[in-house]
Coordinates of C-alpha atoms in Angstrom, one line a residue:
M1 CA -0.1 -0.1 0.0
I2 CA 1.4 3.6 -0.9
T3 CA 2.0 5.6 2.2
D4 CA -0.2 8.5 2.7
K5 CA 1.8 11.7 2.0
K6 CA 0.3 13.3 5.0
I7 CA 1.1 10.6 7.5
L8 CA 4.2 12.3 8.8
G9 CA 2.4 15.2 10.1
K10 CA -0.3 12.9 11.7
L11 CA 2.6 10.9 13.4
K12 CA 4.0 14.1 14.9
K13 CA 0.6 15.0 16.3
I14 CA 0.5 11.6 17.9
E15 CA 3.7 12.1 19.6
A16 CA 2.6 15.6 20.8
R17 CA -0.7 14.2 22.1
Y18 CA 1.0 11.2 24.0
T19 CA 3.7 13.3 25.7
P20 CA 1.6 14.8 28.4
Y21 CA 0.7 11.3 29.5
C22 CA 4.3 10.3 30.4
F23 CA 3.4 11.2 33.9
Q24 CA 0.3 10.9 36.1
V25 CA -0.5 13.2 39.0
V26 CA -1.0 11.0 42.2
D27 CA -1.1 13.8 44.9
Q28 CA -0.8 17.5 45.4
L29 CA 1.5 19.1 48.1
S30 CA 0.1 21.7 50.3
V31 CA 2.7 24.6 50.9
E32 CA 3.3 27.8 52.5
Y33 CA 5.5 30.6 50.9
A34 CA 7.6 33.6 52.0
E35 CA 9.2 36.3 49.9
T36 CA 12.7 37.7 50.2
R37 CA 15.6 39.5 48.4
E38 CA 18.3 37.5 50.3
H39 CA 20.0 34.5 48.8
F40 CA 19.8 31.4 51.1
R41 CA 21.6 28.3 50.4
T42 CA 19.0 26.2 52.0
L43 CA 15.5 26.7 53.5
P44 CA 15.5 29.8 55.5
P45 CA 15.4 29.1 59.3
A46 CA 12.8 30.6 61.7
S47 CA 15.4 33.1 62.7
T48 CA 15.4 34.9 59.5
G49 CA 11.8 36.1 60.5
L50 CA 10.3 35.5 57.0
D51 CA 6.6 35.9 56.9
W52 CA 5.2 32.6 55.9
K53 CA 1.8 32.5 54.2
P54 CA -0.4 29.6 52.7
A55 CA 0.0 29.2 49.0
K56 CA -3.0 28.3 47.1
P57 CA -3.5 28.1 43.2
G58 CA -3.8 31.5 42.0
T59 CA -1.6 33.1 44.8
H60 CA 0.3 36.0 43.5
W61 CA 3.9 36.7 44.5
G62 CA 7.1 38.2 43.1
G63 CA 8.7 41.3 41.8
A64 CA 11.9 42.2 40.3
W65 CA 14.9 40.4 42.0
I66 CA 12.5 38.7 44.4
T67 CA 12.8 35.1 45.6
G68 CA 9.9 33.1 46.8
W69 CA 10.4 30.1 49.1
F70 CA 7.8 27.4 49.2
R71 CA 7.8 24.7 51.7
G72 CA 5.6 21.7 52.7
R73 CA 5.6 18.2 54.3
L74 CA 4.7 15.2 52.2
K75 CA 3.4 11.7 53.1
L76 CA 3.4 9.7 49.8
P77 CA 0.2 7.8 48.8
S78 CA 0.5 3.8 48.9
I79 CA 0.9 3.8 45.0
C80 CA 4.2 5.4 45.5
R81 CA 5.8 2.7 47.5
R82 CA 9.2 1.7 46.1
Q83 CA 8.5 3.8 42.9
Q84 CA 10.5 6.5 41.4
V85 CA 8.5 9.7 42.5
F86 CA 8.7 12.9 40.7
V87 CA 7.6 16.5 41.3
R88 CA 6.4 19.3 39.1
A89 CA 6.5 22.7 40.7
R90 CA 4.5 25.3 39.2
T91 CA 5.5 28.3 41.1
G92 CA 5.2 30.8 38.2
G93 CA 8.9 31.8 38.7
G94 CA 11.5 31.5 35.9
E95 CA 14.1 29.3 37.6
S96 CA 13.7 27.2 40.8
L97 CA 15.9 25.2 43.1
F98 CA 14.4 21.9 44.4
L99 CA 15.3 20.6 47.8
V100 CA 14.1 17.3 49.4
D101 CA 15.1 16.8 53.1
G102 CA 17.6 19.6 52.7
E103 CA 19.3 18.1 49.8
H104 CA 19.4 20.0 46.4
R105 CA 17.8 17.8 43.9
G106 CA 17.5 19.8 40.6
V107 CA 16.1 22.7 38.7
F108 CA 12.6 23.6 37.7
D109 CA 12.4 25.8 34.7
G110 CA 10.9 25.8 31.1
N111 CA 13.2 23.1 30.0
H112 CA 13.2 21.0 33.2
P113 CA 9.3 21.0 34.4
V114 CA 9.6 17.6 36.1
V115 CA 12.3 16.5 38.6
M116 CA 12.9 13.1 40.3
M117 CA 12.2 13.4 44.1
T118 CA 13.3 10.0 45.1
A119 CA 14.4 6.8 43.4
S120 CA 12.3 4.6 45.7
G121 CA 9.3 6.2 47.6
S122 CA 8.7 5.3 51.1
T123 CA 5.2 5.5 52.7
A124 CA 6.4 5.1 56.1
R125 CA 8.1 8.5 56.6
T126 CA 7.5 12.3 55.8
Y127 CA 9.5 14.2 53.2
E128 CA 10.5 17.9 53.8
I129 CA 10.0 19.6 50.5
A130 CA 11.2 23.0 49.5
V131 CA 11.6 25.1 46.3
E132 CA 13.4 28.3 45.9
A133 CA 11.9 30.3 43.1
H134 CA 13.4 33.2 41.4
A135 CA 10.8 35.8 40.1
G136 CA 13.1 37.3 37.5
H137 CA 14.8 40.6 36.9
P138 CA 15.1 43.2 34.2
C139 CA 17.6 42.5 31.3
I140 CA 18.1 45.9 29.8
G141 CA 21.4 47.3 28.3
T142 CA 22.9 44.6 26.3
Q143 CA 21.3 45.3 23.0
P144 CA 20.1 48.3 21.2
D145 CA 16.5 49.3 22.0
D146 CA 16.2 46.9 24.9
H147 CA 13.1 47.4 27.0
N148 CA 11.4 45.3 29.6
S149 CA 8.0 46.2 30.8
S150 CA 7.5 43.2 33.0
D151 CA 6.7 43.7 36.7
F152 CA 7.9 40.0 37.4
Q153 CA 4.7 39.2 39.3
C154 CA 4.3 35.4 39.5
T155 CA 1.2 33.3 40.0
F156 CA 1.5 30.1 41.9
A157 CA -0.4 27.1 40.3
G158 CA 0.5 24.1 42.5
I159 CA 3.1 21.5 43.2
D160 CA 2.2 18.1 41.8
I161 CA 3.5 14.8 42.9
L162 CA 3.9 12.4 40.0
L163 CA 4.5 8.8 39.0
Q164 CA 6.0 8.0 35.4
R165 CA 4.1 5.9 33.1
R166 CA 7.0 4.0 31.7
D167 CA 5.1 2.3 29.0
V168 CA 4.0 5.6 27.6
T169 CA 7.4 7.3 28.1
A170 CA 9.1 4.4 26.2
F171 CA 6.5 4.7 23.2
V172 CA 6.8 8.4 23.1
F173 CA 10.6 8.5 22.8
D174 CA 10.8 5.4 20.4
L175 CA 8.4 7.4 18.1
K176 CA 10.3 10.7 18.7
V177 CA 13.7 9.2 17.6
L178 CA 12.1 7.6 14.6
L179 CA 10.4 10.7 13.4
S180 CA 13.7 12.7 13.9
L181 CA 15.4 10.0 11.8
I182 CA 12.8 10.5 9.0
D183 CA 13.4 14.3 9.0
A184 CA 17.2 13.6 8.9
L185 CA 17.1 11.3 5.8
D186 CA 16.9 12.4 2.1
E187 CA 13.4 12.0 0.7
N188 CA 14.8 9.3 -1.8
S189 CA 16.2 7.2 1.0
L190 CA 15.0 3.7 1.2
R191 CA 15.5 3.6 5.0
R192 CA 13.3 6.7 5.2
S193 CA 10.5 5.1 3.2
Q194 CA 10.6 1.9 5.0
V195 CA 10.5 3.6 8.4
L196 CA 7.6 5.9 7.2
A197 CA 5.7 2.9 5.9
R198 CA 5.9 0.9 9.3
L199 CA 4.9 4.0 11.1
A200 CA 1.9 4.4 9.1
D201 CA 0.8 0.9 10.3
L202 CA 1.5 2.3 13.8
Y203 CA -1.0 5.1 13.1
A204 CA -3.6 2.7 12.3
L205 CA -2.9 0.7 15.6
V206 CA -3.0 3.4 18.2
D207 CA -5.7 5.8 19.3
A208 CA -5.1 9.2 17.7
M209 CA -6.9 11.1 20.5
P210 CA -5.9 9.7 23.9
N211 CA -7.4 12.6 25.5
E212 CA -10.9 11.6 24.2
T213 CA -10.4 7.9 25.0
P214 CA -10.4 5.8 28.3
E215 CA -7.0 5.1 29.4
E216 CA -7.8 1.4 29.7
S217 CA -8.5 1.5 26.0
W218 CA -5.4 3.5 24.5
R219 CA -2.7 2.5 26.9
P220 CA -2.6 -1.3 26.2
K221 CA -2.1 -0.6 22.4
L222 CA 1.2 1.0 23.1
A223 CA 2.8 -2.3 23.7
S224 CA 2.0 -3.5 20.3
A225 CA 3.2 -0.2 18.8
R226 CA 6.5 -0.6 20.5
Q227 CA 6.9 -4.1 19.2
L228 CA 6.2 -2.7 15.7
M229 CA 9.1 0.1 16.1
R230 CA 11.6 -2.4 17.7
P231 CA 13.1 -3.6 14.4
L232 CA 13.3 -0.3 13.1
L233 CA 15.4 1.0 16.1
E234 CA 17.4 -2.2 16.1
A235 CA 18.7 -1.7 12.5
K236 CA 22.3 -0.9 12.6
N237 CA 24.8 1.1 10.3
G238 CA 27.2 -0.2 8.0
D239 CA 31.0 0.2 8.2
T240 CA 31.3 3.6 6.7
T241 CA 29.3 5.7 9.2
P242 CA 30.0 9.2 10.7
Q243 CA 31.1 9.2 14.4
M244 CA 29.5 11.7 16.9
G245 CA 31.1 12.1 20.4
I246 CA 28.3 13.1 22.8
V247 CA 28.5 14.6 26.4
G248 CA 26.2 16.5 28.5
H249 CA 27.1 20.0 29.1
S250 CA 25.6 23.3 30.3
H251 CA 27.4 26.6 29.3
I252 CA 26.9 28.9 32.4
D253 CA 28.0 32.6 31.8
T254 CA 29.6 33.8 35.0
A255 CA 27.7 36.9 34.6
W256 CA 25.8 38.3 31.6
L257 CA 22.0 38.9 31.8
W258 CA 22.3 38.2 35.6
T259 CA 24.7 39.0 38.4
L260 CA 27.5 37.0 40.0
D261 CA 25.3 36.1 42.9
E262 CA 22.6 34.8 40.5
T263 CA 25.2 32.8 38.8
W264 CA 26.0 31.0 42.0
R265 CA 22.5 30.0 42.3
K266 CA 22.4 28.8 38.7
C267 CA 25.4 26.5 39.4
A268 CA 23.6 25.0 42.3
R269 CA 20.5 24.4 40.1
T270 CA 22.4 23.1 37.1
F271 CA 24.8 20.9 39.1
S272 CA 22.2 19.2 41.3
S273 CA 20.0 18.5 38.3
I274 CA 22.8 16.8 36.6
L275 CA 23.5 14.6 39.7
N276 CA 20.0 13.8 39.9
L277 CA 20.0 12.6 36.2
M278 CA 23.1 10.7 36.8
E279 CA 21.1 8.6 39.3
Q280 CA 18.5 7.7 36.7
Y281 CA 20.9 7.2 33.8
P282 CA 24.2 5.5 34.7
E283 CA 25.7 5.8 31.2
F284 CA 25.4 9.7 31.3
L285 CA 28.6 11.7 31.2
F286 CA 28.9 15.5 31.9
L287 CA 31.5 18.0 31.2
Q288 CA 31.9 21.0 33.6
S289 CA 34.4 23.5 32.4
A290 CA 35.0 26.4 34.8
P291 CA 36.8 25.6 37.9
C292 CA 35.7 28.7 39.5
H293 CA 32.0 27.5 39.5
A294 CA 33.0 24.2 41.2
D295 CA 35.0 26.3 43.7
I296 CA 31.9 28.4 44.4
V297 CA 29.7 25.4 44.9
R298 CA 32.4 23.9 47.2
R299 CA 32.1 27.0 49.4
E300 CA 28.2 27.7 49.1
Y301 CA 26.6 24.3 48.5
P302 CA 29.1 21.7 50.1
G303 CA 26.7 18.8 49.7
I304 CA 26.4 19.3 46.0
Y305 CA 30.3 19.5 45.8
R306 CA 30.6 16.2 47.9
R307 CA 28.4 14.5 45.4
I308 CA 30.3 16.0 42.3
R309 CA 33.7 14.6 43.8
K310 CA 32.1 11.2 43.9
M311 CA 31.0 11.4 40.2
V312 CA 34.4 12.7 39.2
A313 CA 36.2 9.8 40.9
E314 CA 33.8 7.5 39.0
G315 CA 34.8 9.1 35.7
R316 CA 31.2 10.4 34.9
W317 CA 31.8 14.1 35.7
E318 CA 34.7 15.7 33.6
P319 CA 36.0 18.9 35.2
N320 CA 38.0 19.8 32.2
G321 CA 38.1 23.4 30.8
G322 CA 41.6 24.8 31.7
M323 CA 41.1 28.3 32.7
W324 CA 39.6 29.7 36.1
V325 CA 36.7 31.1 34.0
E326 CA 36.1 31.3 30.4
P327 CA 37.5 35.0 29.9
D328 CA 37.6 37.3 27.2
C329 CA 40.6 36.2 24.9
N330 CA 41.4 39.5 23.1
I331 CA 41.9 42.2 26.0
P332 CA 43.7 40.5 28.9
S333 CA 47.4 40.5 29.2
G334 CA 49.5 37.5 28.6
E335 CA 50.2 37.2 32.3
S336 CA 46.5 37.2 33.0
F337 CA 45.9 34.2 30.4
V338 CA 48.8 32.5 32.4
R339 CA 47.1 33.0 35.7
Q340 CA 43.7 31.8 34.4
F341 CA 45.5 28.5 33.6
L342 CA 47.6 28.4 36.7
L343 CA 44.8 29.0 39.0
G344 CA 42.3 27.0 37.1
Q345 CA 44.7 24.0 37.0
Q346 CA 45.7 24.3 40.7
A347 CA 42.0 24.4 41.8
T348 CA 41.1 21.4 39.7
R349 CA 43.7 19.3 41.1
E350 CA 43.1 20.4 44.5
M351 CA 39.2 19.7 44.4
F352 CA 39.3 16.5 42.1
G353 CA 42.8 15.2 41.6
Y354 CA 42.4 16.0 37.9
T355 CA 44.6 18.1 35.5
S356 CA 42.8 19.6 32.5
D357 CA 44.2 18.9 29.1
A358 CA 41.6 21.0 27.0
F359 CA 40.9 24.7 26.8
W360 CA 37.1 24.8 26.5
Q361 CA 36.0 28.3 25.2
P362 CA 32.7 28.0 23.4
D363 CA 31.4 31.6 23.6
V364 CA 34.3 34.1 23.4
F365 CA 34.7 36.8 20.8
G366 CA 37.8 35.8 19.1
Y367 CA 41.1 34.1 20.4
S368 CA 44.7 35.8 20.6
A369 CA 47.4 34.1 18.6
A370 CA 49.5 34.1 21.9
L371 CA 47.3 31.4 23.4
P372 CA 48.8 28.1 21.7
Q373 CA 52.1 28.9 23.4
I374 CA 50.5 29.7 26.7
M375 CA 48.3 26.6 26.5
R376 CA 51.2 24.2 25.9
G377 CA 53.3 25.8 28.6
C378 CA 50.5 25.1 31.0
G379 CA 50.1 21.5 29.9
V380 CA 47.0 22.1 27.8
D381 CA 46.9 20.4 24.4
F382 CA 43.5 20.7 23.1
F383 CA 41.2 23.8 22.1
L384 CA 37.6 23.6 21.6
T385 CA 35.2 26.4 20.6
T386 CA 32.0 27.0 18.6
K387 CA 32.1 30.8 18.3
I388 CA 34.1 31.2 15.1
A389 CA 31.4 29.5 13.3
W390 CA 29.3 32.8 14.0
N391 CA 31.3 34.8 11.5
D392 CA 29.1 37.1 9.7
T393 CA 31.1 37.2 6.4
T394 CA 33.8 34.6 5.8
R395 CA 33.4 31.0 7.0
F396 CA 36.5 29.6 8.6
P397 CA 38.0 27.1 6.3
Y398 CA 38.6 24.3 8.8
D399 CA 36.5 22.5 11.6
T400 CA 39.5 20.4 13.0
F401 CA 43.0 21.6 12.7
W402 CA 46.3 22.4 14.1
W403 CA 46.2 25.8 15.5
K404 CA 49.7 27.5 15.5
G405 CA 50.6 30.5 17.5
I406 CA 53.0 33.4 17.2
D407 CA 56.1 31.2 18.0
G408 CA 54.9 28.3 16.1
T409 CA 53.6 26.2 18.9
A410 CA 50.6 24.1 17.9
V411 CA 47.5 22.8 19.8
L412 CA 44.9 20.6 18.2
A413 CA 41.7 22.6 17.7
H414 CA 38.2 21.4 17.2
F415 CA 35.0 23.3 16.5
N416 CA 32.3 21.4 18.4
K417 CA 28.6 22.1 18.9
I418 CA 26.7 22.9 22.0
H419 CA 23.1 23.9 23.0
C420 CA 21.4 21.1 21.2
W421 CA 19.7 17.7 21.4
P422 CA 21.4 14.3 20.5
D423 CA 18.6 13.4 18.2
P424 CA 19.2 11.8 14.6
Q425 CA 18.4 15.0 12.8
T426 CA 20.6 17.3 14.9
L427 CA 23.5 14.7 14.9
N428 CA 23.2 14.4 11.2
D429 CA 23.1 18.2 10.4
Q430 CA 26.0 18.7 12.7
F431 CA 28.1 16.0 10.9
C432 CA 26.9 17.5 7.4
D433 CA 28.2 20.8 8.5
L434 CA 31.8 19.6 8.6
Q435 CA 33.7 21.1 5.7
N436 CA 36.4 18.5 5.1
K437 CA 35.2 15.0 5.4
D438 CA 38.0 13.4 3.7
V439 CA 40.0 14.1 6.8
E440 CA 37.1 14.8 9.4
D441 CA 35.1 11.7 10.3
R442 CA 33.8 12.7 13.7
R443 CA 32.5 15.6 15.7
L444 CA 31.8 16.5 19.2
S445 CA 28.3 17.3 20.3
A446 CA 27.9 18.8 23.9
F447 CA 24.2 18.6 24.4
G448 CA 22.0 20.5 27.0
F449 CA 20.6 23.9 27.7
G450 CA 23.1 26.6 28.6
D451 CA 24.0 30.3 28.8
G452 CA 21.8 30.6 32.0
G453 CA 22.6 26.9 32.9
G454 CA 20.0 24.1 33.3
G455 CA 21.9 21.5 31.2
P456 CA 20.5 18.4 29.8
Q457 CA 17.0 17.3 30.5
Y458 CA 15.7 13.6 30.9
E459 CA 14.1 13.7 27.5
M460 CA 17.6 14.2 25.9
L461 CA 19.0 11.2 27.9
E462 CA 16.2 9.0 26.6
V463 CA 16.9 10.1 22.9
A464 CA 20.6 9.4 23.6
R465 CA 19.9 5.9 24.5
R466 CA 18.2 5.1 21.2
V467 CA 20.9 6.7 18.9
A468 CA 24.1 4.7 19.8
D469 CA 24.0 2.8 16.4
L470 CA 20.8 3.7 14.5
E471 CA 20.8 2.9 10.6
G472 CA 20.6 6.2 8.8
A473 CA 22.0 8.5 11.6
P474 CA 25.6 9.0 12.7
R475 CA 26.9 6.7 15.5
A476 CA 26.8 8.5 18.8
A477 CA 28.7 7.4 21.9
Y478 CA 29.4 9.1 25.2
T479 CA 32.8 10.5 25.6
T480 CA 34.9 12.8 27.6
I481 CA 36.3 15.7 25.6
S482 CA 39.8 14.6 26.6
D483 CA 39.2 11.0 25.1
F484 CA 37.6 12.5 21.9
M485 CA 40.3 15.0 21.2
K486 CA 43.0 12.2 21.9
S487 CA 41.3 9.9 19.3
I488 CA 41.5 12.7 16.7
R489 CA 45.2 13.2 17.5
D490 CA 46.1 9.6 17.5
E491 CA 44.0 8.6 14.5
R492 CA 43.8 11.7 12.2
G493 CA 46.5 14.2 13.5
D494 CA 48.9 13.7 10.6
Q495 CA 46.2 14.4 8.0
L496 CA 44.9 17.7 9.6
P497 CA 45.7 21.1 8.2
D498 CA 47.6 24.0 10.0
F499 CA 46.2 27.3 10.7
V500 CA 48.6 30.2 12.0
G501 CA 47.7 33.1 14.0
E502 CA 44.6 34.8 15.5
L503 CA 41.3 33.3 15.4
Y504 CA 39.4 36.4 14.5
L505 CA 35.6 36.5 15.1
E506 CA 33.8 38.6 12.5
L507 CA 31.1 39.5 14.9
H508 CA 30.4 41.3 18.1
R509 CA 33.3 43.8 17.3
G510 CA 31.8 46.3 19.8
T511 CA 33.0 44.2 22.8
L512 CA 36.6 45.6 22.1
T513 CA 35.4 49.1 22.8
S514 CA 32.1 49.0 24.9
I515 CA 32.0 50.2 28.6
A516 CA 35.8 51.4 28.3
G517 CA 36.0 52.2 32.0
V518 CA 35.8 48.5 32.7
K519 CA 38.6 47.9 30.1
K520 CA 40.6 50.6 31.8
G521 CA 40.1 49.2 35.2
N522 CA 41.2 45.8 34.1
R523 CA 44.5 47.2 32.8
K524 CA 45.1 49.1 35.9
A525 CA 44.5 46.1 38.2
E526 CA 46.8 43.9 36.1
I527 CA 49.5 46.5 36.4
A528 CA 48.9 47.0 40.3
L529 CA 49.1 43.3 40.8
R530 CA 52.4 42.9 39.0
D531 CA 53.7 45.9 41.1
A532 CA 52.4 44.3 44.2
E533 CA 54.0 41.0 43.6
F534 CA 57.3 42.6 42.6
L535 CA 57.4 44.8 45.8
W536 CA 56.4 41.9 48.0
S537 CA 59.1 39.8 46.5
L538 CA 61.7 42.4 47.5
V539 CA 60.2 42.7 50.9
A540 CA 60.3 38.9 51.2
L541 CA 64.0 38.9 50.6
Q542 CA 64.3 40.9 53.9
G543 CA 62.6 38.1 55.8
R544 CA 59.0 39.4 55.7
R545 CA 56.3 36.9 55.0
Y546 CA 55.0 37.0 51.4
P547 CA 51.1 37.3 51.4
A548 CA 50.6 34.6 48.8
G549 CA 47.1 33.9 50.0
K550 CA 45.9 37.5 49.7
L551 CA 47.6 38.0 46.4
R552 CA 46.1 34.7 45.0
D553 CA 42.5 35.9 46.1
L554 CA 43.1 39.4 44.3
W555 CA 44.1 37.5 41.2
K556 CA 40.9 35.3 41.4
Q557 CA 38.7 38.4 41.6
L558 CA 40.3 40.1 38.7
L559 CA 40.2 36.8 36.6
I560 CA 36.5 36.6 37.3
N561 CA 36.1 40.1 36.2
Q562 CA 37.9 39.1 32.9
F563 CA 34.9 36.8 32.0
H564 CA 33.8 37.1 28.4
D565 CA 30.6 39.0 29.2
I566 CA 32.2 41.2 32.0
L567 CA 35.3 42.6 30.6
P568 CA 33.9 43.2 27.0
G569 CA 31.0 45.3 28.5
S570 CA 28.2 43.0 27.0
S571 CA 26.3 42.4 30.4
I572 CA 23.3 44.2 32.1
P573 CA 24.0 47.3 34.1
E574 CA 24.0 45.6 37.4
V575 CA 27.1 43.7 36.2
N576 CA 28.9 46.6 34.2
D577 CA 28.5 49.0 37.2

């Protein structure tokens, strides 16, 4: 039978209609709330004097820079016994931190509406639930004609206790991956036609409108639908297939449309979310690139830090980025670049017993030709970025190459991808975007939501489980960036081209001149620290104690302020001022 040309659109509607049924509400949590401008690292104690009030659906709260805390006590219903239990917090805020019995368990935001509360529910105890919700704040001043008329008033809608319908979830993601595969393949592809024909049979098998059909009718049919899809998902690629290295990541701007204080909370939300997902998906690997962020979490959220250390020891959390923060790479002095690596490497070794071999800089506005020499001098062999692909006029000629600096020192460079899903269409598009496939047979895809953090969502991890070797899509395997770059060096290194000199970004040129006072202050601080170290060295020769700790702290503060949205002047006024 010839396949209906409209079937693909109908199948996508099936996926969309069944997705809300992946979870079922089994209870509602009664909570009270309080508002504050202070940032607490855990549920505020009674000594803070906050005014706690009952929160009902429809309760209004918020305002610019306001945090709403919601708390409640939960006894799980019997249906939750020994089950994975999830929570959906509809506070109305933009980003929220979830706590269970004082432990930070993840983030609620537009990309992460559901978070696992416990892997095995107990009906014999009471859980202490808390949510720290940020109402939002103005983001004015980073773009021409910026305006923000919101009053950041939020409306609380409720906190739901959920169980996952595993059969529905499996059906939805099986179908999602195959639909993505269809979108990735050429219309003349035999594989595409065969998948589409079988999915047309699926359309005839399942109920098209689950919201209009009793669950006892539509749900049993999903098992047969999955049986139909299984051979399509089990079909493997041949020998000549592109390779994609995948790793979870969340780019967190140390400041940009938010202040440093808000970034520390973003780190807690993101990192606790990653740790929660690692409990559910043991194959999941994550890259965390800025030692500064890990150090802040160590100080402000020690419980999260201890769990990160455990994951690093297991090889599942890669603390690999090289520099203290991801700084602007045009304006700082050479000495500042050296200190970024020096303090970054020292911190990573101290916290995790790990030495970075990669310079991870996805979002910086161009790269000085002095960097390869400095990198190699600091024991860093690999460079990864995405930003040069943003050029507004000239496409850079290579995606993987040997980058040579002023003195001829070379490091292996790779233009990876971030802010994405690991689905067949995305992976295929990312590989097709490579320019020199005669020598480039692989690409790194760092999936997850970023800029403001958040990271991967469980949906991405479900997709990743289905694309390891799926006929018609690139092979996708979890990797660390260190292992990925070593594989290129060892297997393709002698075939790659050279590029000599600055990596100039044909975009964001105003970052070299914007907010000149910040740039002047940076240079004066660099000179002052050089002079202070020189003079204290002279004094130390006379027997005085050299203030190494104090000077190190001053350097760390300066290095944070060289972050690539602070020093360039591309942040909101609360940061620039």
